[in-house]
JSON list of C-alpha atoms in Angstrom, two decimals:
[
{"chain": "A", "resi": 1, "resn": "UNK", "atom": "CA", "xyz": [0.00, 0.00, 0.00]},
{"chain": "A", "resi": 2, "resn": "UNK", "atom": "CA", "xyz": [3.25, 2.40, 0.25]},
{"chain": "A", "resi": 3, "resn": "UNK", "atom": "CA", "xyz": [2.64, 3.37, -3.32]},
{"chain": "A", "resi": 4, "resn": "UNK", "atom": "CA", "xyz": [-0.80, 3.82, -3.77]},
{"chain": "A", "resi": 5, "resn": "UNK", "atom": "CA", "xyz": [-2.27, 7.47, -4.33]},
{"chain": "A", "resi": 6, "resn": "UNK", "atom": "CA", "xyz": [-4.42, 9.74, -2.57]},
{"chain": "A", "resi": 7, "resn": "UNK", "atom": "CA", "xyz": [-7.71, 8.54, -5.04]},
{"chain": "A", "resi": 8, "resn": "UNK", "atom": "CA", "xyz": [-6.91, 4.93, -4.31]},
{"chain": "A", "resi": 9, "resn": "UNK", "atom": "CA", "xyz": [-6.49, 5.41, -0.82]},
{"chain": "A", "resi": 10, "resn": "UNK", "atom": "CA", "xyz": [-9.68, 7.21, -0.63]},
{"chain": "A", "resi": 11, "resn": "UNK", "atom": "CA", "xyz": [-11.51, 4.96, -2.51]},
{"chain": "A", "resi": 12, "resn": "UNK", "atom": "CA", "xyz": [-9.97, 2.18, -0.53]},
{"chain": "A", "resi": 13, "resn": "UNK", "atom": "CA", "xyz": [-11.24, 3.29, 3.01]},
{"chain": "A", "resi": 14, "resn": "UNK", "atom": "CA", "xyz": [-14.49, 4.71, 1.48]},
{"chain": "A", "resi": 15, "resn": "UNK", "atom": "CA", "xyz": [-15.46, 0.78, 0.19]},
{"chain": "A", "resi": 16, "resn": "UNK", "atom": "CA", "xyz": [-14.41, -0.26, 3.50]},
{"chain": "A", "resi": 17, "resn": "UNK", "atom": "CA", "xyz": [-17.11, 1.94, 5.62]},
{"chain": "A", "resi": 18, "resn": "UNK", "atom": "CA", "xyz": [-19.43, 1.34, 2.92]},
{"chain": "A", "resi": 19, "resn": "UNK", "atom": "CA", "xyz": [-19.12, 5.23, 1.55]},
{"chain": "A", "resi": 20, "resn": "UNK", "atom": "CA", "xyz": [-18.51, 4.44, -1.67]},
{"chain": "A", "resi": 21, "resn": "UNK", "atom": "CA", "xyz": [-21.57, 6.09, -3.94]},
{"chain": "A", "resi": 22, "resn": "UNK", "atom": "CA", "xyz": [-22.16, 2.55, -5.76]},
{"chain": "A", "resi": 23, "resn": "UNK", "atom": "CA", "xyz": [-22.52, 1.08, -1.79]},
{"chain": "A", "resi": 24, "resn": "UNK", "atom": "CA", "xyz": [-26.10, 3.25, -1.55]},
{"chain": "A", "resi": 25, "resn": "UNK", "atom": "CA", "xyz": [-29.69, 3.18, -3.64]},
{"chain": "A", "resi": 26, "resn": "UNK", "atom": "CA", "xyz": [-30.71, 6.97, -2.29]},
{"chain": "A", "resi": 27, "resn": "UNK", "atom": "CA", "xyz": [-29.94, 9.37, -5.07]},
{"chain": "A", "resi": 28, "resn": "UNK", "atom": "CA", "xyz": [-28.86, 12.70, -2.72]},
{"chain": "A", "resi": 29, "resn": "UNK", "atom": "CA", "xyz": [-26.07, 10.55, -0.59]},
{"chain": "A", "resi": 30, "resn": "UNK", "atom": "CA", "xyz": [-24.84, 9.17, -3.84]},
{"chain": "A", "resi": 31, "resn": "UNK", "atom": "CA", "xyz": [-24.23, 12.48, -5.39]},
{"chain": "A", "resi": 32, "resn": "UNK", "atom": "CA", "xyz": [-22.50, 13.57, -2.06]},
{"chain": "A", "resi": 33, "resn": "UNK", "atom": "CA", "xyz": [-20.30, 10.61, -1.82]},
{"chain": "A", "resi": 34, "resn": "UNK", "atom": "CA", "xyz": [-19.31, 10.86, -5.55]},
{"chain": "A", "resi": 35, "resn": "UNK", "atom": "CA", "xyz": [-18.55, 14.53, -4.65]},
{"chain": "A", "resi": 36, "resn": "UNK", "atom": "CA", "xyz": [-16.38, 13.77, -2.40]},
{"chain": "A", "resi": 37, "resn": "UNK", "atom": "CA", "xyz": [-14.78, 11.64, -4.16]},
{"chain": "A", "resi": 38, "resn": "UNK", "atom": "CA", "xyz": [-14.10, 14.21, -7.09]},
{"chain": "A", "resi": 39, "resn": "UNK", "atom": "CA", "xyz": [-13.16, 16.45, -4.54]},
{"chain": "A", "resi": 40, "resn": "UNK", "atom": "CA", "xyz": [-10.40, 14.08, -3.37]},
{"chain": "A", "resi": 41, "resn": "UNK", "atom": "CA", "xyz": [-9.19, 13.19, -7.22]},
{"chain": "A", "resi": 42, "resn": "UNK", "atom": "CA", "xyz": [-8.75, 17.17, -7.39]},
{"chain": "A", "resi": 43, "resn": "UNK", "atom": "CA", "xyz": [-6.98, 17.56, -3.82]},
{"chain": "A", "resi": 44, "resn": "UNK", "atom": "CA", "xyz": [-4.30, 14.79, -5.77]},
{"chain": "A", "resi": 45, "resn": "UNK", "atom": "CA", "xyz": [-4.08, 15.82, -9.07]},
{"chain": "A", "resi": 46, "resn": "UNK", "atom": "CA", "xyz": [-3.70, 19.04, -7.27]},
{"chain": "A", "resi": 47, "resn": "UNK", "atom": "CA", "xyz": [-0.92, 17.77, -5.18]},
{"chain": "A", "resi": 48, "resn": "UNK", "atom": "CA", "xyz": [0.48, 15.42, -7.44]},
{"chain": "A", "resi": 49, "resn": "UNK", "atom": "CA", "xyz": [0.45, 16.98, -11.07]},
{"chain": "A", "resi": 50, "resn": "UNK", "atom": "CA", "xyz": [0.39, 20.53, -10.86]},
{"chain": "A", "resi": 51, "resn": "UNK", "atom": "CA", "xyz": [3.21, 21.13, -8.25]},
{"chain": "A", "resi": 52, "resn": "UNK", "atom": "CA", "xyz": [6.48, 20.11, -7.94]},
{"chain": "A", "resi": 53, "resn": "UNK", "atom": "CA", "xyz": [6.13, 16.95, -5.49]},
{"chain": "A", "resi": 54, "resn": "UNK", "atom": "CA", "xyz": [7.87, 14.10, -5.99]},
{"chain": "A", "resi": 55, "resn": "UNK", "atom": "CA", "xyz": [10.65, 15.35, -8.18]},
{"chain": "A", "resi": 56, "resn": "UNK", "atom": "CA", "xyz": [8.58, 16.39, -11.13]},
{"chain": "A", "resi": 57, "resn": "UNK", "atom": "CA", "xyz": [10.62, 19.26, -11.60]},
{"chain": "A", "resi": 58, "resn": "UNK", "atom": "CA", "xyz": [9.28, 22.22, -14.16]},
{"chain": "A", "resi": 59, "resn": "UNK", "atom": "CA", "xyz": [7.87, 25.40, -13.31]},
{"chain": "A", "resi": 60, "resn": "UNK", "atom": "CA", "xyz": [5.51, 24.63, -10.13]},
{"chain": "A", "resi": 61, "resn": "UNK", "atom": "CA", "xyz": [1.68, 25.60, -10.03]},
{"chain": "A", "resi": 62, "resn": "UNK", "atom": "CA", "xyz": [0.67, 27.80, -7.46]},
{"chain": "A", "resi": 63, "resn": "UNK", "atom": "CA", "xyz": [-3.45, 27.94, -6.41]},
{"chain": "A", "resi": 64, "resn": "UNK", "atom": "CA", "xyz": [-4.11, 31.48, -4.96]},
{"chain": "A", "resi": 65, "resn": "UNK", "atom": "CA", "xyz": [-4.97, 31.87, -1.46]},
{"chain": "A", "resi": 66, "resn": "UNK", "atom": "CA", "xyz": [-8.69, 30.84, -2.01]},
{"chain": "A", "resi": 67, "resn": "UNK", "atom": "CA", "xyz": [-8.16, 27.75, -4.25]},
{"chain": "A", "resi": 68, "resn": "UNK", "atom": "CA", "xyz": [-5.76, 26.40, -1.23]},
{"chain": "A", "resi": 69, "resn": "UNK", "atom": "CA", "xyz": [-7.87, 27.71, 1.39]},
{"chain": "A", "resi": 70, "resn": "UNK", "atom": "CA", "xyz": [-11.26, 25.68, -0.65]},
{"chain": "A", "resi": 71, "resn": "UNK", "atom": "CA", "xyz": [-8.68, 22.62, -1.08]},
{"chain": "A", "resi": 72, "resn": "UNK", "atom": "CA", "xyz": [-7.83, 22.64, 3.09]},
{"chain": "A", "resi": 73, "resn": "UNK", "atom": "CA", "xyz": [-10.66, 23.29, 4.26]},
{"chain": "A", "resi": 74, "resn": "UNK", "atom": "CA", "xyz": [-13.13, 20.98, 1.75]},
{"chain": "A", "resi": 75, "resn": "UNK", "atom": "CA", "xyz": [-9.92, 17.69, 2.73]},
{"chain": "A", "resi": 76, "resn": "UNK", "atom": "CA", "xyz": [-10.50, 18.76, 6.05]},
{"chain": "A", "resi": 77, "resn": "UNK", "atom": "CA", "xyz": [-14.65, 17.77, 6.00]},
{"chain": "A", "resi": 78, "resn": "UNK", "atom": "CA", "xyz": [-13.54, 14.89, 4.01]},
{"chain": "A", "resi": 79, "resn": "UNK", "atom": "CA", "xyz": [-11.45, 13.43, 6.72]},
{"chain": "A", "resi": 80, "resn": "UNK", "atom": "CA", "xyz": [-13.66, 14.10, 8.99]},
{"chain": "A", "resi": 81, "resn": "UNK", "atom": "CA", "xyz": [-16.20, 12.38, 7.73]},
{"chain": "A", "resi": 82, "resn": "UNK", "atom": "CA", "xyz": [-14.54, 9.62, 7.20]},
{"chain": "A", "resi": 83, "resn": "UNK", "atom": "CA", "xyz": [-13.29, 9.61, 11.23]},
{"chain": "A", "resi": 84, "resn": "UNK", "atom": "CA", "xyz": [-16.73, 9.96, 11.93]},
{"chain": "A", "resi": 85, "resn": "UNK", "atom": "CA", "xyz": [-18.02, 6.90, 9.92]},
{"chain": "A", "resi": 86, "resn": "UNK", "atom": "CA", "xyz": [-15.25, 4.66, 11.40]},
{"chain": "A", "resi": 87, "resn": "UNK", "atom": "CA", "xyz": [-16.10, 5.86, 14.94]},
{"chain": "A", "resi": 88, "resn": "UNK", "atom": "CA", "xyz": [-19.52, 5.38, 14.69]},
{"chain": "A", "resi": 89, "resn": "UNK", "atom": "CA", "xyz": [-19.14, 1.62, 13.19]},
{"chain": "A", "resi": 90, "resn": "UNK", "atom": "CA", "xyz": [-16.43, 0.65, 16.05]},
{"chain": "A", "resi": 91, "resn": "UNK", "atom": "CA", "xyz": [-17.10, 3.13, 18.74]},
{"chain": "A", "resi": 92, "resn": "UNK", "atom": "CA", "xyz": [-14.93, 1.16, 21.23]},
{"chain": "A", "resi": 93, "resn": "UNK", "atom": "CA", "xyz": [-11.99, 2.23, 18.90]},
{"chain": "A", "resi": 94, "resn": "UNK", "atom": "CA", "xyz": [-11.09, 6.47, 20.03]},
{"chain": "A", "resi": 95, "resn": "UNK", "atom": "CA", "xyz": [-8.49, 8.27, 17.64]},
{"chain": "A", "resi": 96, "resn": "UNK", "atom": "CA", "xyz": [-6.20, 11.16, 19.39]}
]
């Protein structure tokens, strides 16, 4: 798992705590989940293609202050929601 990406990983734990959008039959949770899971393909390509991680070298892309600020903050409520999921399906289990 040391070389998967940030999509896979995502869509890894998100099958796991049955978030993935296929995982559900009600039409407004599905469009949220697969939102989230865009979001998270554009938090990596964001990460991975457009700046200079992992030695791509090249001019690097910088978002302004907003698009990082929307990309924090939007990751942020992504984790989170996943924390909460796990929590609530093994609440014996507390994260520091």
């Amino acid at each position: 798992m040391d070389t998967e990406d940030l999509p896979k990983l995502y869509g890894m734990a998100v099958k796991a705590l049955n978030l993935a959008p296929n995982q559900h039959s009600e039409e407004p949770i599905k469009a949220i989940l697969g939102g989230a899971m865009n979001l998270v393909n554009g938090i990596g390509t964001l990460r991975n293609r457009l700046s200079n991680s992992h030695g791509r070298g090249g001019k690097p892309f910088k978002p302004s202050p907003r698009h990082a600020s929307l990309a924090v903050n939007t990751g942020g409520a992504a984790a989170t929601f996943l924390v909460e999921t796990h929590r609530e399906k093994k609440p014996s289990l507390q994260l520091t």
